[in-house]
């Protein structure tokens, strides 16, 4: 490979995988010189990475060698949240943690809660030894809902799994609806294929409340109100029926339940949807015509559209569309939200739920961690949470209704352990911070939710300081707790093989770094959905026929609230952060500048606000300060866009926009509703 040949003699190239929670899961080539990672690049041979990385991950080494990395175990000396610690040895830290957890477990292990999400998406460092440890302990279970659960369950109900088009096929589509996704920010390697399609004459339509950088580059932008996508989808169906643009043969053979949904859709003429969505009836009609009369027609949705009350129903309604027009018949037609179920991961082998040994601990929804940490013992809730072990997540910054989350983590009677790379807002509240390795320092294997290959990550450099992989930390804790089952001695390589060894050869992965899954080009051209009967389930067991579900908070559904807080706020990702990760990398933070709130010129004028001033965003739950952006023209009337999940301590006033979001859940799946939030904005005093 040319990259290897061109490298200087003393250097070597190590194959890796990007660990971040992003659909692209890029194949990495890490250049190591004298034991130091000097360059992180995309692997040109991997078909979706094609040698290119996003700005953030091309600067991954800056994060690994960051002067503020946590390199030794730390013990708290200040008050919770203050972030004052002293260095301690691993022995002291692990012995004390094991003793504290054992004492709580002796009363009731359910008083202990693990809290983790997708800081790394790796199967090994993300969901293996940790799960075994907490299963053996009998700790409370965590429902890991904070990102995608409504949409995921919608896909499972409709297709039988998180399945969809191959991302490469979008290059050949003639119409692409980019629905609830800012691809240039959060799915860059899909965008390459969309651009190819555009060069070949495809029309690109962006359906998003915000005029994103992706919307700028599409032919059309439909700026609907947040949480109204289900109404738009129903009205598209209305038009498909009214104009007889349906593929009756496909519907008859490969779907279940259309007659009932057909009746419901007939109640959604474009005028009705337009009023709900805040768009024009002609936008609805035009979109329906384009979708029905262009082939191949593809939809790229992302999780942005399901962070609202009706998110699950909206994803179901959109996912049904390609079955109604028969778009699935073309390899470049259909729908993609997630492709992760194409890889059959053996999670039982990885996580060993049998270690629960018949116990059935309660489950805590991670979205509601604020309420959970503040709850007293009760018959309904169970025991009060006495200990929390956080890894691969930064809940104090990312979970909704921060005031409660912060109060919960500030409890003096809560024992908190955080495995981290940095002193995040969450780590500042820990009794112990344990230094974890980064992706350049440990083994892992990865699937992807945006493409269909499997990747291996080999360690490129030695662990920095005294950092250890998550797996090793849980192995050592297990030993200190006296867990003698042999599965606690499994190596990371054994764990990797347990996860995916049944599907791909780990030896092939070691040679090339990645492997494509063998899949048909047009997965559902002849039906063959992964549901029990092989059909696309319009009438899904347990869920019935999908419908429009209004937001928790909107002028339509909560008029009284909307009088006091008339602006809908969304808080989607900015380009140079990945959730709260990278906010502390200065070169990236410098690009993003400050916490930004985008507002339409008419809304700003009505409040006497001007571009560039500092404003307070507020509602009954809290306040946060942002820099107002009006001139970029990215906000539609009635909606404000706050960009990103800033570290609270790096924001303008020690908060971020989750100070305003609430803990109410999606229609099903128990997901968060971050983009279903009414606010008001005023000048800073
Ligand atoms: N650079 C970067 N990349 C990321 C992330 C990041 O933080 N930064 N986050 C990663 C994560 S965790 C995930 S889950 C994935 C997917 O992450 P998502 O958060 O789904 O990201 P986007 O695809 O950008 O989708 C958000 C888009 O949906 C729009 N939106 C908000 N509400 C609605 C609505 O009600 N309807 C519609 N139609 N659109 C709406 C927003 O304006 C935004 O443009 O991306 C990942 N990639
Ligand atoms: N307002 C608002 N809030 C949101 C969102 C939004 O769009 N708006 N997006 C939501 C979404 S989609 C998601 S997915 C969640 C994400 O929430 P989180 O999963 O908490 O994601 P991050 O904020 O990236 O935090 C991940 C942390 O894991 C750490 N980490 C990374 N790798 C490792 C490792 O190998 N070991 C250990 N021990 N730690 C590691 C990182 O240093 C980082 O601090 O946030 C949600 N919150
Ligand atoms: Mo996410």
XYZ file of C-alpha atoms in Angstrom, residues 116-668:
553
model
C -22.686 4.143 29.955
C -23.369 5.047 26.378
C -21.441 5.302 23.151
C -18.277 7.232 24.037
C -16.824 4.296 22.155
C -19.043 2.184 19.899
C -16.610 -0.749 20.172
C -18.149 -4.044 21.225
C -15.211 -4.807 23.505
C -14.677 -1.506 25.317
C -18.364 -0.597 25.088
C -20.402 -3.621 26.104
C -18.514 -6.667 27.287
C -16.631 -7.061 30.586
C -18.585 -4.144 32.070
C -21.901 -5.898 31.433
C -20.572 -9.166 32.821
C -19.421 -7.338 35.946
C -22.772 -5.670 36.624
C -24.743 -8.819 35.776
C -22.678 -10.818 38.272
C -23.162 -8.083 40.840
C -26.927 -7.977 40.279
C -26.837 -4.189 39.824
C -29.766 -2.239 38.382
C -29.981 -2.542 34.615
C -29.670 0.572 32.466
C -31.985 1.123 29.505
C -29.607 2.712 26.986
C -32.140 4.902 25.257
C -30.526 8.325 25.015
C -29.950 8.417 21.281
C -31.929 6.177 19.039
C -34.416 3.934 20.794
C -37.642 5.257 19.263
C -36.266 5.043 15.739
C -34.629 1.684 16.352
C -37.816 0.141 17.660
C -39.688 1.637 14.724
C -37.301 -0.114 12.339
C -37.565 -3.396 14.174
C -41.369 -3.162 14.134
C -41.474 -2.294 10.411
C -38.572 -4.201 8.824
C -37.748 -6.715 11.548
C -34.383 -5.108 12.262
C -32.206 -2.039 11.894
C -31.845 -2.687 8.194
C -31.892 -0.556 5.086
C -30.214 0.436 1.847
C -26.485 0.151 1.286
C -25.003 3.585 1.612
C -22.956 3.201 -1.604
C -26.189 2.786 -3.574
C -27.214 6.386 -2.917
C -24.703 7.372 -5.624
C -27.151 5.933 -8.182
C -30.389 7.440 -6.840
C -32.262 10.052 -8.871
C -34.062 11.550 -5.890
C -32.724 11.673 -2.347
C -34.773 12.908 0.576
C -32.374 13.827 3.379
C -34.832 13.674 6.219
C -33.951 14.871 9.726
C -30.253 14.686 9.028
C -27.459 17.181 8.601
C -25.291 14.842 6.571
C -22.344 17.187 6.110
C -22.053 17.436 9.877
C -22.965 14.012 11.108
C -22.747 11.583 8.198
C -20.032 13.045 5.968
C -19.234 9.849 4.096
C -22.845 9.433 3.001
C -22.640 12.957 1.622
C -19.940 11.858 -0.827
C -22.424 9.446 -2.413
C -25.201 12.054 -2.394
C -22.891 14.438 -4.249
C -22.135 11.773 -6.857
C -25.862 11.352 -7.342
C -26.260 15.109 -7.628
C -23.579 15.260 -10.329
C -25.500 12.527 -12.166
C -28.605 14.672 -12.164
C -30.346 13.571 -8.970
C -32.559 15.986 -7.068
C -31.726 16.402 -3.383
C -34.382 17.537 -0.914
C -33.620 18.353 2.718
C -36.432 18.052 5.274
C -35.244 19.814 8.406
C -36.442 22.721 10.585
C -32.941 24.197 10.321
C -31.353 25.515 7.140
C -28.230 23.422 7.654
C -25.060 23.433 5.581
C -26.555 20.289 4.009
C -29.803 22.125 3.168
C -27.673 24.832 1.516
C -26.379 22.249 -0.941
C -29.702 20.554 -1.710
C -32.040 21.646 -4.500
C -34.887 22.141 -2.088
C -35.287 22.669 1.644
C -38.554 21.969 3.414
C -38.311 23.694 6.792
C -41.049 22.024 8.776
C -41.700 22.582 12.489
C -39.910 20.126 14.809
C -41.883 17.007 15.635
C -44.283 17.224 12.705
C -42.685 14.712 10.301
C -45.420 12.138 10.906
C -48.046 14.556 9.608
C -45.982 15.211 6.493
C -45.547 11.475 5.828
C -49.282 10.854 6.226
C -50.049 13.601 3.757
C -47.535 12.210 1.254
C -49.506 8.966 1.510
C -52.703 10.941 0.911
C -51.230 12.175 -2.351
C -49.968 8.730 -3.361
C -53.534 7.456 -2.945
C -55.263 10.430 -4.575
C -53.061 10.206 -7.674
C -52.848 6.424 -7.665
C -49.071 6.494 -7.461
C -49.066 3.259 -5.439
C -47.285 0.040 -6.410
C -50.279 -2.216 -5.747
C -48.381 -5.374 -6.588
C -45.608 -4.631 -4.074
C -48.152 -3.609 -1.434
C -50.192 -6.800 -1.882
C -47.254 -9.128 -1.823
C -44.878 -7.550 0.642
C -46.771 -5.436 3.179
C -49.212 -6.101 5.997
C -51.901 -3.677 7.167
C -52.111 -1.064 4.373
C -55.952 -0.857 4.161
C -56.165 0.550 7.693
C -53.355 3.049 7.219
C -54.855 4.017 3.851
C -57.995 5.085 5.621
C -56.038 7.145 8.130
C -53.944 8.825 5.412
C -57.091 9.894 3.562
C -57.797 12.225 6.486
C -54.519 14.097 5.780
C -54.957 16.310 2.692
C -51.967 18.610 2.068
C -53.763 21.592 3.624
C -54.060 19.817 6.958
C -50.426 18.671 7.047
C -49.221 22.069 5.882
C -50.986 23.741 8.818
C -49.450 21.310 11.312
C -45.959 21.392 9.768
C -45.835 25.139 9.179
C -45.173 24.747 5.440
C -47.299 25.274 2.302
C -49.711 22.733 0.751
C -47.749 23.062 -2.487
C -44.576 21.929 -0.741
C -46.424 18.775 0.319
C -47.872 18.190 -3.153
C -44.573 18.821 -4.916
C -42.694 16.493 -2.595
C -45.273 13.735 -3.119
C -45.059 14.146 -6.898
C -41.254 14.046 -6.906
C -41.184 11.029 -4.603
C -43.767 9.071 -6.569
C -42.584 9.848 -10.073
C -38.782 9.676 -9.789
C -36.897 6.386 -9.838
C -34.815 5.333 -8.041
C -36.025 7.333 -5.034
C -34.143 7.005 -1.759
C -34.637 8.360 1.745
C -31.720 8.983 4.105
C -33.193 9.647 7.523
C -31.198 10.151 10.663
C -31.972 10.101 14.335
C -32.551 13.870 14.419
C -36.194 13.421 13.521
C -37.043 11.023 16.355
C -35.993 13.167 19.342
C -39.593 14.343 19.790
C -42.702 12.875 21.381
C -43.949 11.297 18.138
C -40.485 10.189 16.973
C -41.250 6.475 16.872
C -44.448 6.897 14.883
C -42.782 9.355 12.511
C -39.998 6.902 11.692
C -42.542 4.138 11.125
C -44.562 6.324 8.745
C -41.515 7.380 6.726
C -40.080 3.862 6.627
C -43.328 2.589 5.099
C -43.201 5.003 2.128
C -40.820 2.988 -0.124
C -43.050 -0.077 0.176
C -46.037 1.954 -1.026
C -44.282 3.161 -4.185
C -42.218 0.008 -4.694
C -39.023 2.060 -4.384
C -37.339 -0.979 -2.851
C -37.354 -2.656 -6.269
C -34.286 -0.602 -7.228
C -30.958 -1.086 -5.433
C -30.698 2.714 -5.300
C -34.227 3.106 -3.927
C -35.568 2.566 -0.440
C -34.732 3.864 2.982
C -31.792 4.028 5.359
C -31.843 5.070 8.979
C -29.609 2.397 10.439
C -27.865 -0.615 8.966
C -26.526 -2.002 12.221
C -28.598 -5.210 12.291
C -26.907 -6.497 9.116
C -24.155 -7.574 11.513
C -25.352 -10.314 13.845
C -23.401 -9.558 17.011
C -23.471 -12.310 19.618
C -24.361 -10.150 22.599
C -25.176 -13.097 24.837
C -21.644 -14.406 24.448
C -20.261 -10.949 24.998
C -22.330 -9.841 27.980
C -23.279 -13.136 29.655
C -26.715 -12.285 31.035
C -26.734 -15.743 32.638
C -24.536 -14.219 35.353
C -27.759 -12.717 36.677
C -28.484 -16.261 37.844
C -32.238 -15.835 37.877
C -32.225 -12.401 39.531
C -34.288 -9.749 37.742
C -32.986 -6.322 38.714
C -35.045 -3.237 37.973
C -34.284 -1.174 34.862
C -33.537 2.556 34.964
C -34.036 4.637 31.808
C -30.852 6.644 31.255
C -32.837 9.597 29.880
C -34.396 10.026 33.314
C -31.185 9.867 35.311
C -32.024 13.248 36.867
C -35.213 11.951 38.445
C -33.649 8.575 39.239
C -30.764 10.049 41.246
C -33.170 12.225 43.200
C -35.690 9.457 43.910
C -36.111 8.097 47.423
C -36.646 4.388 48.033
C -40.236 3.332 47.368
C -42.119 0.182 46.424
C -42.507 1.465 42.856
C -38.917 2.681 42.407
C -37.054 0.186 44.572
C -33.967 1.144 46.577
C -32.465 4.611 46.424
C -29.426 4.750 44.120
C -26.367 4.716 46.374
C -23.603 4.211 43.804
C -23.181 4.994 40.118
C -20.361 3.851 37.840
C -20.095 6.013 34.713
C -18.039 5.124 31.638
C -18.244 6.054 27.926
C -20.654 8.846 28.759
C -20.906 12.357 30.147
C -24.433 12.498 31.591
C -24.047 15.810 33.442
C -23.641 17.460 30.027
C -25.725 15.254 27.719
C -28.761 14.148 29.740
C -31.904 16.302 29.718
C -33.022 18.657 32.481
C -29.508 19.279 33.775
C -30.562 21.065 36.932
C -31.862 17.741 38.254
C -28.946 15.741 36.857
C -26.461 18.059 38.550
C -28.354 17.950 41.840
C -28.393 14.163 41.635
C -24.669 13.874 40.968
C -23.966 16.434 43.709
C -25.565 14.212 46.371
C -23.076 13.670 49.184
C -24.505 10.221 49.907
C -23.935 9.017 46.326
C -20.749 7.056 45.652
C -19.605 7.886 42.118
C -16.900 6.288 40.005
C -16.126 7.685 36.533
C -13.887 5.996 33.963
C -12.723 8.789 31.668
C -10.097 10.385 29.466
C -10.791 13.850 30.853
C -12.241 15.704 33.802
C -15.632 16.208 32.203
C -18.587 17.853 33.937
C -19.507 14.362 35.126
C -16.014 13.412 36.290
C -15.931 16.589 38.384
C -18.619 14.944 40.533
C -16.768 11.641 41.033
C -15.391 10.154 44.229
C -12.891 8.334 42.029
C -11.871 9.067 38.441
C -10.152 6.127 36.756
C -7.993 6.802 33.668
C -9.240 4.956 30.594
C -7.334 4.275 27.398
C -8.345 5.862 24.093
C -8.935 4.062 20.822
C -5.242 4.329 19.914
C -4.330 2.378 23.056
C -6.702 -0.607 23.078
C -8.236 -3.461 21.081
C -11.716 -3.395 19.682
C -14.078 -4.521 16.936
C -16.777 -2.355 15.386
C -19.896 -2.640 13.299
C -21.559 0.435 11.863
C -25.021 1.934 11.659
C -24.308 3.740 8.389
C -22.462 1.165 6.285
C -22.108 -2.574 6.118
C -18.585 -3.553 7.029
C -16.926 -4.802 10.182
C -13.736 -3.184 11.432
C -10.898 -4.116 13.738
C -9.024 -1.643 15.891
C -5.524 -2.634 16.934
C -3.720 -0.630 19.592
C -1.240 1.721 17.920
C 0.538 2.976 21.024
C 1.041 1.904 24.629
C -1.500 3.102 27.205
C -0.652 6.644 28.229
C 0.337 7.176 31.854
C -1.392 4.581 34.014
C -4.505 4.383 31.817
C -6.188 1.012 31.381
C -8.858 -0.223 28.972
C -12.403 -0.327 30.373
C -12.264 -4.125 30.112
C -9.151 -4.304 32.253
C -10.599 -2.005 34.886
C -13.681 -4.240 35.183
C -11.519 -7.388 35.185
C -9.533 -6.038 38.115
C -12.638 -4.861 39.948
C -14.188 -8.303 39.445
C -11.138 -9.925 40.978
C -11.296 -7.589 43.975
C -14.984 -8.367 44.420
C -14.132 -12.066 44.529
C -15.839 -12.965 41.241
C -14.111 -16.205 40.313
C -15.969 -17.163 37.116
C -13.431 -17.834 34.334
C -15.234 -15.398 31.997
C -13.722 -12.544 33.991
C -10.316 -13.581 32.697
C -11.221 -13.428 28.999
C -8.753 -11.310 27.058
C -9.871 -8.471 24.797
C -9.134 -10.630 21.781
C -11.333 -13.418 23.175
C -14.084 -10.860 23.733
C -13.738 -9.603 20.162
C -14.048 -13.136 18.812
C -17.069 -13.798 21.033
C -18.806 -10.750 19.582
C -18.267 -11.281 15.873
C -16.252 -14.481 15.421
C -19.350 -16.297 14.209
C -19.748 -13.830 11.329
C -16.314 -12.738 10.153
C -12.836 -14.092 10.548
C -10.795 -12.091 13.028
C -7.662 -13.198 11.176
C -8.873 -11.609 7.938
C -9.709 -8.489 9.915
C -6.182 -8.383 11.298
C -4.764 -8.429 7.796
C -6.974 -5.796 6.192
C -8.585 -3.935 9.072
C -12.110 -4.307 7.741
C -14.403 -6.684 5.925
C -17.564 -6.118 3.934
C -20.615 -8.168 4.931
C -21.992 -10.299 2.086
C -25.392 -8.760 1.308
C -27.769 -8.477 -1.659
C -27.646 -5.179 -3.589
C -31.391 -4.514 -3.329
C -32.243 -6.113 -0.002
C -36.050 -5.919 -0.173
C -36.651 -5.900 -3.951
C -38.694 -9.043 -3.517
C -39.880 -8.376 0.009
C -37.945 -10.633 2.335
C -38.087 -8.293 5.305
C -36.707 -9.685 8.544
C -40.161 -9.754 10.156
C -41.691 -13.149 11.018
C -43.833 -13.228 7.851
C -41.237 -11.495 5.671
C -43.476 -8.463 5.103
C -43.050 -4.775 5.747
C -45.256 -4.382 8.805
C -47.578 -1.392 8.490
C -49.765 -2.874 11.219
C -47.121 -3.902 13.732
C -47.815 -6.282 16.604
C -48.220 -4.332 19.821
C -48.078 -0.953 18.068
C -50.987 -1.059 15.623
C -51.214 1.418 12.757
C -48.853 4.410 12.999
C -50.301 7.882 13.462
C -49.146 11.454 13.893
C -48.308 12.088 17.548
C -47.994 15.765 18.441
C -45.005 17.094 20.407
C -45.173 17.271 24.203
C -44.471 20.979 23.889
C -45.783 22.971 20.903
C -48.268 25.703 20.099
C -50.587 22.973 18.858
C -50.398 20.575 21.792
C -49.660 22.919 24.710
C -51.082 26.364 23.826
C -50.924 27.669 27.396
C -47.225 26.821 27.685
C -46.580 28.212 24.200
C -47.998 31.578 25.229
C -45.251 31.910 27.823
C -42.544 30.145 25.818
C -43.441 30.665 22.163
C -40.254 29.396 20.491
C -39.545 25.728 19.741
C -35.897 24.923 20.460
C -33.836 22.192 18.825
C -30.223 21.507 19.803
C -28.612 19.512 16.985
C -24.917 18.614 16.628
C -22.350 21.117 15.384
C -19.726 19.919 12.971
C -16.639 19.925 15.158
C -17.927 18.262 18.306
C -19.266 14.745 18.720
C -21.924 15.096 21.376
C -19.855 16.451 24.277
C -16.643 14.824 23.050
C -13.995 17.185 21.575
C -15.450 20.280 23.280
C -12.224 20.434 25.280
C -9.955 20.168 22.211
C -9.015 23.791 21.787
C -8.426 23.838 18.040
C -11.929 22.414 17.487
C -13.568 24.602 20.102
C -11.963 27.607 18.430
C -13.767 26.709 15.191
C -17.145 26.441 16.957
C -16.458 29.600 18.961
C -19.144 29.886 21.603
C -22.504 28.271 22.376
C -24.688 29.602 19.577
C -28.421 30.203 19.339
C -29.784 30.809 15.847
C -32.970 32.858 15.493
C -35.049 34.118 12.569
C -34.776 37.855 11.876
C -38.499 38.423 12.504
C -38.346 36.705 15.902
C -35.243 38.697 16.815
C -36.822 41.992 15.742
C -39.976 41.218 17.739
C -37.781 40.897 20.844
C -35.479 43.780 20.037
C -32.532 41.396 19.762
C -29.641 41.832 17.346
C -27.149 39.521 15.708
C -24.066 38.867 17.823
C -25.400 39.837 21.221
C -25.476 37.549 24.247
C -28.938 36.244 25.059
C -30.585 34.179 27.755
C -32.664 31.233 26.626
C -35.099 30.169 29.313
C -38.188 28.245 30.347
C -39.563 26.925 33.641
C -36.700 24.422 33.901
C -33.780 26.803 33.611
C -31.713 29.345 31.735
C -28.604 29.299 29.615
C -26.586 31.998 27.872
C -25.761 31.837 24.164
C -24.411 34.084 21.414
C -27.284 35.063 19.115
C -26.914 34.388 15.383
C -29.486 35.956 13.107
C -27.686 36.912 9.902
C -26.728 33.406 8.821
C -30.424 32.835 8.138
C -30.422 29.270 9.456
C -33.503 29.469 11.699
C -37.100 29.412 10.514
C -39.714 31.592 12.213
C -40.865 30.175 15.531
C -37.865 27.864 15.960
C -34.488 28.531 17.563
C -31.481 26.298 16.980
C -28.954 25.892 19.786
C -25.880 24.137 18.495
C -24.308 21.276 20.344
C -23.834 19.855 23.781
C -21.162 22.086 25.292
C -19.292 21.127 28.403
C -21.061 23.199 31.042
C -17.809 24.478 32.448
C -16.605 25.577 29.002
C -19.855 27.394 28.167
C -20.655 31.025 28.815
C -22.286 30.663 32.221
C -21.503 27.157 33.514
C -24.564 25.583 31.879
C -25.574 24.221 28.496
C -28.886 23.917 26.674
C -29.865 20.726 28.463
C -30.652 23.074 31.321
C -33.880 23.678 29.344
C -34.744 20.218 27.981
C -37.060 17.823 29.838
C -37.138 14.145 30.718
C -40.390 13.179 28.991
C -40.111 10.229 26.610
C -40.940 9.309 23.040
C -44.204 7.589 22.052
C -42.475 4.212 22.352
